[in-house]
Amino acid sequence: MSWIAIADADTRHFSAPDVQGFLPRGSLVIETRLSPEERPQTLLAYRERHPWERSLSLQAIPGGGIVLITSQNGESAHVALALEASERADLLRITYSWDAPARWGRLAIERPERGSVRTVLAPRPHPLWLTDIQTMATAPHMIQLDGDVEFFAFSDCVEPLGPMPSLAANVPLLTQGQYRPVSKLQQGDLVETVEHGAVPVLAHVSRTVPARGSFRPVRLRAPYFGLQQDIIVAPDQKLVVSKPMVEYMFGCEAVLVPARHLVNGTSAIWQDLKLTTTYHQLVLPEHETLIAAGSALESLFIGRIRRKPENLAQSLLGPLLRNSLPEHMLSAHPVLRPFDAITLVEQSAA
């Protein structure tokens, strides 16, 4: 079933076949920015006293990092993950996953805008009551939620970490002489790339996520960016822009522009339709440039994750054979900052 609760400033959603009982395994995902004043923040806190006392608290403490405290019937568990100084300026995705029967838990910090992941184990986690999850999601007066939290969501699965797909199912990718939806492409199919022509698809990955925060869909609109039709992508999907003005403005032949930097109400807009959305992407032999409806998009970057068994196991790529995965080098093209991206779009439209 996956996502059973999603909440933000405008949404209070909960859906489960049976509200009674426990959720023995699952994940809590929170996306937030931290206070620039480095003040202590209670990101999410909840307490219930009937039929016995239980609580959950996720805090950001200057000098103490991200701290998770859970308690049930007088028994508490505490886990902390230190913050790096540079993380305070970025959007953070904090994921707490638990598998109570296996006595395993994990607290993770991801930086969606940079692709980094850090984790710490949370041994012997408590299962969560479904009624508590329902209350947290639908009764804002019953919880403490920091104003910098963009959304929080509960899943009944241990959610993956690491490289994430970023193309809506119907985004057309150029294959041999024709466009095909990315959702229809599988291992062994050939897709066209700017760098090496037709290359084989090594793997197809997909994931359903809350349509919020760093997952909030962006509609890129034709005819901007060379598009022949509108396409929907994740905010961190990068376009490869190589126009004469790029070399003039930035001194290089091409730049990478995250879709979130392009949202201006004209050439790109937020696409708010659903509670969740499903993204797809392709693992290719190298870090390539795909052709999507006439526009150049970056393929999935997986780096050297095959050399890190723990990171690989907790990612969407975990089910794949380690020896079947390539090693990707970072693109030589620079990633534009928000101001530079806005300037480029304005010059392109002029």
mmCIF file of C-alpha atoms in Angstrom:
data_model
loop_
_atom_site.group_PDB
_atom_site.id
_atom_site.type_symbol
_atom_site.label_atom_id
_atom_site.label_comp_id
_atom_site.label_asym_id
_atom_site.label_seq_id
_atom_site.Cartn_x
_atom_site.Cartn_y
_atom_site.Cartn_z
ATOM 1 C CA MET A 1 0.000 0.000 0.000
ATOM 2 C CA SER A 2 2.901 2.321 0.818
ATOM 3 C CA TRP A 3 1.833 5.906 1.725
ATOM 4 C CA ILE A 4 -0.931 5.867 4.323
ATOM 5 C CA ALA A 5 -0.621 9.432 5.634
ATOM 6 C CA ILE A 6 0.462 12.738 4.071
ATOM 7 C CA ALA A 7 0.261 16.132 5.756
ATOM 8 C CA ASP A 8 1.350 19.674 4.952
ATOM 9 C CA ALA A 9 -0.087 23.174 5.348
ATOM 10 C CA ASP A 10 -2.976 22.375 2.987
ATOM 11 C CA THR A 11 -3.349 18.582 3.191
ATOM 12 C CA ARG A 12 -4.460 16.222 5.958
ATOM 13 C CA HIS A 13 -4.737 12.731 4.503
ATOM 14 C CA PHE A 14 -4.937 9.310 6.123
ATOM 15 C CA SER A 15 -5.990 6.037 4.522
ATOM 16 C CA ALA A 16 -5.564 2.522 5.892
ATOM 17 C CA PRO A 17 -7.688 -0.647 5.534
ATOM 18 C CA ASP A 18 -7.856 -1.068 9.308
ATOM 19 C CA VAL A 19 -7.119 1.725 11.759
ATOM 20 C CA GLN A 20 -6.903 -0.684 14.700
ATOM 21 C CA GLY A 21 -3.618 -2.225 15.730
ATOM 22 C CA PHE A 22 0.040 -1.477 15.101
ATOM 23 C CA LEU A 23 2.207 -0.705 12.106
ATOM 24 C CA PRO A 24 5.044 -3.188 12.716
ATOM 25 C CA ARG A 25 7.248 -1.768 9.947
ATOM 26 C CA GLY A 26 7.184 1.469 8.019
ATOM 27 C CA SER A 27 8.754 4.883 7.514
ATOM 28 C CA LEU A 28 8.223 8.472 8.600
ATOM 29 C CA VAL A 29 9.516 11.010 6.062
ATOM 30 C CA ILE A 30 9.856 14.709 6.905
ATOM 31 C CA GLU A 31 11.218 17.414 4.635
ATOM 32 C CA THR A 32 12.298 20.634 6.268
ATOM 33 C CA ARG A 33 14.686 23.527 6.241
ATOM 34 C CA LEU A 34 16.501 24.325 9.450
ATOM 35 C CA SER A 35 16.445 27.670 11.205
ATOM 36 C CA PRO A 36 19.179 30.033 9.959
ATOM 37 C CA GLU A 37 19.363 31.380 13.514
ATOM 38 C CA GLU A 38 20.281 27.853 14.677
ATOM 39 C CA ARG A 39 17.444 27.826 17.181
ATOM 40 C CA PRO A 40 16.236 24.491 18.586
ATOM 41 C CA GLN A 41 13.353 23.146 16.508
ATOM 42 C CA THR A 42 10.754 20.540 17.376
ATOM 43 C CA LEU A 43 10.091 19.335 13.844
ATOM 44 C CA LEU A 44 7.299 16.945 14.869
ATOM 45 C CA ALA A 45 6.102 15.873 18.294
ATOM 46 C CA TYR A 46 3.118 13.829 19.476
ATOM 47 C CA ARG A 47 2.045 12.354 22.807
ATOM 48 C CA GLU A 48 -0.877 10.115 23.796
ATOM 49 C CA ARG A 49 -1.700 8.797 27.288
ATOM 50 C CA HIS A 50 -4.447 6.226 26.660
ATOM 51 C CA PRO A 51 -4.574 3.284 27.092
ATOM 52 C CA TRP A 52 -0.937 3.858 28.043
ATOM 53 C CA GLU A 53 1.564 6.655 27.454
ATOM 54 C CA ARG A 54 3.422 6.768 24.162
ATOM 55 C CA SER A 55 5.176 9.547 22.261
ATOM 56 C CA LEU A 56 7.287 10.460 19.246
ATOM 57 C CA SER A 57 9.536 13.515 18.980
ATOM 58 C CA LEU A 58 11.864 14.560 16.166
ATOM 59 C CA GLN A 59 14.030 17.574 16.971
ATOM 60 C CA ALA A 60 16.821 19.629 15.414
ATOM 61 C CA ILE A 61 19.203 20.759 18.124
ATOM 62 C CA PRO A 62 22.115 23.142 17.390
ATOM 63 C CA GLY A 63 25.290 21.248 18.172
ATOM 64 C CA GLY A 64 23.298 18.068 18.711
ATOM 65 C CA GLY A 65 21.992 17.287 15.244
ATOM 66 C CA ILE A 66 18.725 15.519 14.484
ATOM 67 C CA VAL A 67 17.370 13.678 17.523
ATOM 68 C CA LEU A 68 14.548 11.114 17.512
ATOM 69 C CA ILE A 69 12.926 10.024 20.777
ATOM 70 C CA THR A 70 10.152 7.439 20.932
ATOM 71 C CA SER A 71 8.501 5.946 23.993
ATOM 72 C CA GLN A 72 5.840 3.368 24.788
ATOM 73 C CA ASN A 73 4.553 2.280 28.177
ATOM 74 C CA GLY A 74 7.513 3.732 30.055
ATOM 75 C CA GLU A 75 10.174 2.348 27.698
ATOM 76 C CA SER A 76 11.979 4.966 25.583
ATOM 77 C CA ALA A 77 14.442 4.872 22.684
ATOM 78 C CA HIS A 78 16.795 7.668 21.631
ATOM 79 C CA VAL A 79 18.837 8.038 18.428
ATOM 80 C CA ALA A 80 20.780 11.028 17.095
ATOM 81 C CA LEU A 81 22.472 11.901 13.818
ATOM 82 C CA ALA A 82 24.936 14.807 13.849
ATOM 83 C CA LEU A 83 24.447 17.637 11.359
ATOM 84 C CA GLU A 84 27.240 18.870 9.133
ATOM 85 C CA ALA A 85 27.612 22.645 9.008
ATOM 86 C CA SER A 86 26.722 22.855 5.300
ATOM 87 C CA GLU A 87 23.498 20.882 5.813
ATOM 88 C CA ARG A 88 21.867 23.734 7.708
ATOM 89 C CA ALA A 89 21.423 25.736 4.495
ATOM 90 C CA ASP A 90 19.817 22.945 2.447
ATOM 91 C CA LEU A 91 16.434 21.300 2.296
ATOM 92 C CA LEU A 92 16.716 18.096 4.326
ATOM 93 C CA ARG A 93 14.756 14.891 3.927
ATOM 94 C CA ILE A 94 14.738 13.034 7.240
ATOM 95 C CA THR A 95 13.583 9.415 7.114
ATOM 96 C CA TYR A 96 12.951 7.228 10.128
ATOM 97 C CA SER A 97 12.322 3.609 9.137
ATOM 98 C CA TRP A 98 11.551 0.764 11.502
ATOM 99 C CA ASP A 99 10.991 -2.994 11.435
ATOM 100 C CA ALA A 100 9.937 -3.906 14.967
ATOM 101 C CA PRO A 101 9.790 -7.715 14.460
ATOM 102 C CA ALA A 102 13.368 -7.632 13.152
ATOM 103 C CA ARG A 103 14.429 -5.219 15.946
ATOM 104 C CA TRP A 104 15.895 -2.927 13.310
ATOM 105 C CA GLY A 105 15.522 0.789 12.709
ATOM 106 C CA ARG A 106 17.318 3.549 10.828
ATOM 107 C CA LEU A 107 17.440 7.336 10.929
ATOM 108 C CA ALA A 108 18.652 9.008 7.730
ATOM 109 C CA ILE A 109 19.376 12.519 6.496
ATOM 110 C CA GLU A 110 19.316 13.166 2.760
ATOM 111 C CA ARG A 111 20.034 16.374 0.890
ATOM 112 C CA PRO A 112 17.837 16.058 -2.215
ATOM 113 C CA GLU A 113 19.468 19.050 -3.882
ATOM 114 C CA ARG A 114 22.919 17.433 -3.571
ATOM 115 C CA GLY A 115 22.195 13.708 -3.508
ATOM 116 C CA SER A 116 24.015 12.916 -0.255
ATOM 117 C CA VAL A 117 22.850 10.357 2.344
ATOM 118 C CA ARG A 118 23.920 9.712 5.941
ATOM 119 C CA THR A 119 22.409 7.147 8.289
ATOM 120 C CA VAL A 120 22.569 5.777 11.814
ATOM 121 C CA LEU A 121 20.985 2.592 13.170
ATOM 122 C CA ALA A 122 18.069 2.799 15.594
ATOM 123 C CA PRO A 123 18.011 -0.607 17.322
ATOM 124 C CA ARG A 124 14.910 -2.164 18.901
ATOM 125 C CA PRO A 125 12.337 0.323 17.578
ATOM 126 C CA HIS A 126 8.756 0.431 18.826
ATOM 127 C CA PRO A 127 5.914 -0.284 16.382
ATOM 128 C CA LEU A 128 3.612 2.696 15.847
ATOM 129 C CA TRP A 129 -0.098 2.636 16.505
ATOM 130 C CA LEU A 130 -2.189 3.330 13.416
ATOM 131 C CA THR A 131 -4.528 5.521 15.463
ATOM 132 C CA ASP A 132 -1.525 7.651 16.434
ATOM 133 C CA ILE A 133 -0.496 8.024 12.790
ATOM 134 C CA GLN A 134 -4.075 8.977 11.921
ATOM 135 C CA THR A 135 -4.128 11.610 14.666
ATOM 136 C CA MET A 136 -0.771 13.090 13.630
ATOM 137 C CA ALA A 137 -1.898 13.353 10.007
ATOM 138 C CA THR A 138 -5.442 14.654 10.488
ATOM 139 C CA ALA A 139 -5.531 16.523 13.823
ATOM 140 C CA PRO A 140 -2.986 19.387 13.696
ATOM 141 C CA HIS A 141 -4.035 20.628 17.151
ATOM 142 C CA MET A 142 -2.790 17.325 18.608
ATOM 143 C CA ILE A 143 0.796 17.681 17.388
ATOM 144 C CA GLN A 144 3.645 20.144 17.545
ATOM 145 C CA LEU A 145 4.947 20.920 14.034
ATOM 146 C CA ASP A 146 7.658 23.436 13.181
ATOM 147 C CA GLY A 147 6.759 26.094 10.615
ATOM 148 C CA ASP A 148 9.792 25.192 8.487
ATOM 149 C CA VAL A 149 8.503 21.638 7.859
ATOM 150 C CA GLU A 150 7.295 21.377 4.257
ATOM 151 C CA PHE A 151 5.492 18.056 4.701
ATOM 152 C CA PHE A 152 5.553 14.790 6.599
ATOM 153 C CA ALA A 153 4.284 11.400 5.517
ATOM 154 C CA PHE A 154 4.019 7.830 6.805
ATOM 155 C CA SER A 155 4.551 4.724 4.688
ATOM 156 C CA ASP A 156 3.933 1.097 5.580
ATOM 157 C CA CYS A 157 7.236 0.171 3.872
ATOM 158 C CA VAL A 158 10.911 0.715 4.618
ATOM 159 C CA GLU A 159 11.481 3.525 2.133
ATOM 160 C CA PRO A 160 14.628 3.507 -0.066
ATOM 161 C CA LEU A 161 17.408 6.073 0.145
ATOM 162 C CA GLY A 162 19.816 7.360 -2.481
ATOM 163 C CA PRO A 163 19.392 7.929 -6.233
ATOM 164 C CA MET A 164 15.777 8.716 -7.111
ATOM 165 C CA PRO A 165 13.877 8.582 -10.428
ATOM 166 C CA SER A 166 12.600 11.899 -11.709
ATOM 167 C CA LEU A 167 10.474 11.513 -14.865
ATOM 168 C CA ALA A 168 6.687 11.136 -15.008
ATOM 169 C CA ALA A 169 5.480 7.926 -16.624
ATOM 170 C CA ASN A 170 4.467 9.499 -19.937
ATOM 171 C CA VAL A 171 7.654 11.509 -20.588
ATOM 172 C CA PRO A 172 8.634 10.493 -24.156
ATOM 173 C CA LEU A 173 12.277 9.492 -24.639
ATOM 174 C CA LEU A 174 13.878 9.185 -28.044
ATOM 175 C CA THR A 175 14.704 5.588 -28.895
ATOM 176 C CA GLN A 176 15.704 4.319 -32.327
ATOM 177 C CA GLY A 177 13.763 6.623 -34.581
ATOM 178 C CA GLN A 178 10.730 7.099 -32.324
ATOM 179 C CA TYR A 179 9.659 8.419 -28.950
ATOM 180 C CA ARG A 180 8.478 5.986 -26.270
ATOM 181 C CA PRO A 181 7.178 6.695 -22.742
ATOM 182 C CA VAL A 182 9.895 6.188 -20.152
ATOM 183 C CA SER A 183 7.588 3.846 -18.198
ATOM 184 C CA LYS A 184 7.572 1.419 -21.156
ATOM 185 C CA LEU A 185 11.352 1.141 -21.483
ATOM 186 C CA GLN A 186 13.010 -1.879 -19.922
ATOM 187 C CA GLN A 187 16.389 -3.543 -19.609
ATOM 188 C CA GLY A 188 17.881 -4.211 -23.037
ATOM 189 C CA ASP A 189 15.965 -1.486 -24.889
ATOM 190 C CA LEU A 190 18.033 1.111 -26.745
ATOM 191 C CA VAL A 191 17.682 4.842 -26.095
ATOM 192 C CA GLU A 192 19.321 7.732 -27.898
ATOM 193 C CA THR A 193 21.864 9.855 -26.040
ATOM 194 C CA VAL A 194 23.633 13.033 -27.049
ATOM 195 C CA GLU A 195 27.082 11.675 -26.180
ATOM 196 C CA HIS A 196 27.076 8.117 -27.540
ATOM 197 C CA GLY A 197 24.038 7.641 -29.749
ATOM 198 C CA ALA A 198 21.986 4.519 -29.025
ATOM 199 C CA VAL A 199 22.897 2.836 -25.721
ATOM 200 C CA PRO A 200 21.249 -0.070 -23.869
ATOM 201 C CA VAL A 201 19.072 0.389 -20.813
ATOM 202 C CA LEU A 202 20.711 -1.489 -17.931
ATOM 203 C CA ALA A 203 17.774 -1.059 -15.529
ATOM 204 C CA HIS A 204 14.479 0.762 -15.164
ATOM 205 C CA VAL A 205 13.610 2.128 -11.710
ATOM 206 C CA SER A 206 10.411 3.713 -10.432
ATOM 207 C CA ARG A 207 9.064 4.956 -7.127
ATOM 208 C CA THR A 208 5.768 6.368 -5.864
ATOM 209 C CA VAL A 209 6.283 9.337 -3.532
ATOM 210 C CA PRO A 210 4.241 12.124 -1.908
ATOM 211 C CA ALA A 211 3.742 14.915 -4.472
ATOM 212 C CA ARG A 212 5.192 17.410 -1.998
ATOM 213 C CA GLY A 213 8.476 19.121 -1.178
ATOM 214 C CA SER A 214 11.413 17.835 -3.221
ATOM 215 C CA PHE A 215 9.004 15.445 -4.967
ATOM 216 C CA ARG A 216 6.508 18.150 -6.029
ATOM 217 C CA PRO A 217 6.002 17.743 -9.798
ATOM 218 C CA VAL A 218 7.170 20.446 -12.188
ATOM 219 C CA ARG A 219 5.509 20.890 -15.579
ATOM 220 C CA LEU A 220 8.012 22.068 -18.200
ATOM 221 C CA ARG A 221 6.066 23.761 -20.954
ATOM 222 C CA ALA A 222 6.542 23.678 -24.706
ATOM 223 C CA PRO A 223 7.975 25.328 -26.727
ATOM 224 C CA TYR A 224 10.450 26.411 -24.048
ATOM 225 C CA PHE A 225 13.685 24.425 -23.648
ATOM 226 C CA GLY A 226 13.167 22.941 -27.136
ATOM 227 C CA LEU A 227 10.180 20.919 -25.966
ATOM 228 C CA GLN A 228 7.688 19.595 -28.514
ATOM 229 C CA GLN A 229 5.153 18.981 -25.746
ATOM 230 C CA ASP A 230 4.790 19.612 -22.022
ATOM 231 C CA ILE A 231 6.507 17.115 -19.732
ATOM 232 C CA ILE A 232 6.354 16.569 -15.961
ATOM 233 C CA VAL A 233 9.509 15.963 -13.950
ATOM 234 C CA ALA A 234 10.739 16.034 -10.361
ATOM 235 C CA PRO A 235 12.173 19.333 -9.058
ATOM 236 C CA ASP A 236 15.738 18.010 -9.066
ATOM 237 C CA GLN A 237 15.630 16.631 -12.609
ATOM 238 C CA LYS A 238 18.334 18.547 -14.486
ATOM 239 C CA LEU A 239 18.033 19.927 -17.998
ATOM 240 C CA VAL A 240 21.164 20.134 -20.138
ATOM 241 C CA VAL A 241 21.143 23.578 -21.747
ATOM 242 C CA SER A 242 23.639 24.293 -24.540
ATOM 243 C CA LYS A 243 22.810 27.495 -26.355
ATOM 244 C CA PRO A 244 25.198 30.127 -27.746
ATOM 245 C CA MET A 245 24.237 32.421 -24.876
ATOM 246 C CA VAL A 246 25.371 29.757 -22.354
ATOM 247 C CA GLU A 247 28.956 30.045 -23.513
ATOM 248 C CA TYR A 248 28.670 33.825 -23.549
ATOM 249 C CA MET A 249 27.124 34.034 -20.056
ATOM 250 C CA PHE A 250 28.924 31.233 -18.225
ATOM 251 C CA GLY A 251 32.048 30.454 -20.250
ATOM 252 C CA CYS A 252 31.166 26.811 -20.985
ATOM 253 C CA GLU A 253 29.375 24.972 -23.774
ATOM 254 C CA ALA A 254 26.576 23.553 -21.586
ATOM 255 C CA VAL A 255 25.106 23.860 -18.098
ATOM 256 C CA LEU A 256 22.810 21.761 -15.905
ATOM 257 C CA VAL A 257 19.646 23.439 -14.638
ATOM 258 C CA PRO A 258 17.443 21.787 -11.973
ATOM 259 C CA ALA A 259 13.770 22.014 -12.932
ATOM 260 C CA ARG A 260 12.897 23.686 -9.603
ATOM 261 C CA HIS A 261 15.018 26.722 -10.610
ATOM 262 C CA LEU A 262 12.955 27.164 -13.773
ATOM 263 C CA VAL A 263 9.525 27.576 -12.157
ATOM 264 C CA ASN A 264 8.404 31.082 -13.131
ATOM 265 C CA GLY A 265 4.717 30.707 -13.966
ATOM 266 C CA THR A 266 5.375 30.668 -17.717
ATOM 267 C CA SER A 267 8.006 28.239 -18.993
ATOM 268 C CA ALA A 268 7.664 25.991 -15.940
ATOM 269 C CA ILE A 269 4.927 25.677 -13.310
ATOM 270 C CA TRP A 270 4.198 23.531 -10.277
ATOM 271 C CA GLN A 271 1.843 20.666 -11.112
ATOM 272 C CA ASP A 272 -0.386 20.132 -8.064
ATOM 273 C CA LEU A 273 -2.929 17.420 -8.831
ATOM 274 C CA LYS A 274 -2.524 14.379 -6.606
ATOM 275 C CA LEU A 275 -1.421 13.215 -3.187
ATOM 276 C CA THR A 276 1.268 11.010 -4.692
ATOM 277 C CA THR A 277 3.126 10.725 -7.967
ATOM 278 C CA THR A 278 5.218 7.998 -9.582
ATOM 279 C CA TYR A 279 8.579 8.817 -11.132
ATOM 280 C CA HIS A 280 10.682 6.695 -13.483
ATOM 281 C CA GLN A 281 14.280 6.778 -14.700
ATOM 282 C CA LEU A 282 16.825 4.676 -16.578
ATOM 283 C CA VAL A 283 20.215 3.366 -15.513
ATOM 284 C CA LEU A 284 22.554 3.660 -18.510
ATOM 285 C CA PRO A 285 26.166 2.494 -18.982
ATOM 286 C CA GLU A 286 27.377 6.062 -18.462
ATOM 287 C CA HIS A 287 26.005 9.306 -17.081
ATOM 288 C CA GLU A 288 24.293 10.425 -20.303
ATOM 289 C CA THR A 289 22.043 13.085 -21.814
ATOM 290 C CA LEU A 290 18.611 11.806 -22.865
ATOM 291 C CA ILE A 291 16.317 13.420 -25.430
ATOM 292 C CA ALA A 292 12.855 13.936 -23.924
ATOM 293 C CA ALA A 293 10.248 15.425 -26.276
ATOM 294 C CA GLY A 294 13.032 17.392 -27.977
ATOM 295 C CA SER A 295 14.715 18.627 -24.793
ATOM 296 C CA ALA A 296 18.003 17.380 -23.325
ATOM 297 C CA LEU A 297 17.691 15.831 -19.844
ATOM 298 C CA GLU A 298 20.241 14.246 -17.537
ATOM 299 C CA SER A 299 19.962 10.473 -17.055
ATOM 300 C CA LEU A 300 20.003 8.881 -13.593
ATOM 301 C CA PHE A 301 23.317 9.429 -11.816
ATOM 302 C CA ILE A 302 24.322 6.568 -9.503
ATOM 303 C CA GLY A 303 27.990 7.402 -8.954
ATOM 304 C CA ARG A 304 30.005 4.522 -7.486
ATOM 305 C CA ILE A 305 27.227 3.107 -5.354
ATOM 306 C CA ARG A 306 28.199 -0.437 -6.360
ATOM 307 C CA ARG A 307 31.370 0.003 -4.257
ATOM 308 C CA LYS A 308 29.278 0.725 -1.154
ATOM 309 C CA PRO A 309 27.257 -2.427 -0.346
ATOM 310 C CA GLU A 310 25.362 -0.802 2.539
ATOM 311 C CA ASN A 311 24.289 2.197 0.430
ATOM 312 C CA LEU A 312 23.372 -0.069 -2.464
ATOM 313 C CA ALA A 313 21.243 -2.353 -0.280
ATOM 314 C CA GLN A 314 19.140 0.548 1.050
ATOM 315 C CA SER A 315 18.550 2.066 -2.401
ATOM 316 C CA LEU A 316 16.134 1.349 -5.250
ATOM 317 C CA LEU A 317 19.055 -0.412 -6.948
ATOM 318 C CA GLY A 318 19.387 -2.949 -4.119
ATOM 319 C CA PRO A 319 17.558 -5.782 -5.932
ATOM 320 C CA LEU A 320 19.931 -5.521 -8.912
ATOM 321 C CA LEU A 321 23.095 -7.546 -9.254
ATOM 322 C CA ARG A 322 25.997 -5.479 -7.998
ATOM 323 C CA ASN A 323 28.268 -6.512 -10.879
ATOM 324 C CA SER A 324 25.638 -5.435 -13.406
ATOM 325 C CA LEU A 325 25.783 -1.815 -12.292
ATOM 326 C CA PRO A 326 28.066 0.755 -13.942
ATOM 327 C CA GLU A 327 30.117 3.468 -12.266
ATOM 328 C CA HIS A 328 29.159 7.001 -13.216
ATOM 329 C CA MET A 329 31.402 10.039 -13.327
ATOM 330 C CA LEU A 330 29.933 13.420 -12.432
ATOM 331 C CA SER A 331 28.947 15.552 -15.376
ATOM 332 C CA ALA A 332 31.562 18.022 -16.532
ATOM 333 C CA HIS A 333 28.800 20.615 -16.947
ATOM 334 C CA PRO A 334 28.338 23.018 -14.006
ATOM 335 C CA VAL A 335 25.004 23.155 -12.156
ATOM 336 C CA LEU A 336 23.496 26.623 -12.238
ATOM 337 C CA ARG A 337 22.523 28.440 -9.071
ATOM 338 C CA PRO A 338 18.930 29.717 -8.820
ATOM 339 C CA PHE A 339 19.760 33.309 -9.789
ATOM 340 C CA ASP A 340 21.814 32.228 -12.813
ATOM 341 C CA ALA A 341 19.052 29.830 -13.923
ATOM 342 C CA ILE A 342 16.449 32.604 -13.751
ATOM 343 C CA THR A 343 18.726 34.928 -15.737
ATOM 344 C CA LEU A 344 19.260 32.269 -18.396
ATOM 345 C CA VAL A 345 15.521 31.642 -18.774
ATOM 346 C CA GLU A 346 14.813 35.357 -19.057
ATOM 347 C CA GLN A 347 17.474 35.767 -21.747
ATOM 348 C CA SER A 348 16.172 32.732 -23.633
ATOM 349 C CA ALA A 349 12.647 34.164 -23.671
ATOM 350 C CA ALA A 350 13.795 37.630 -24.739
#
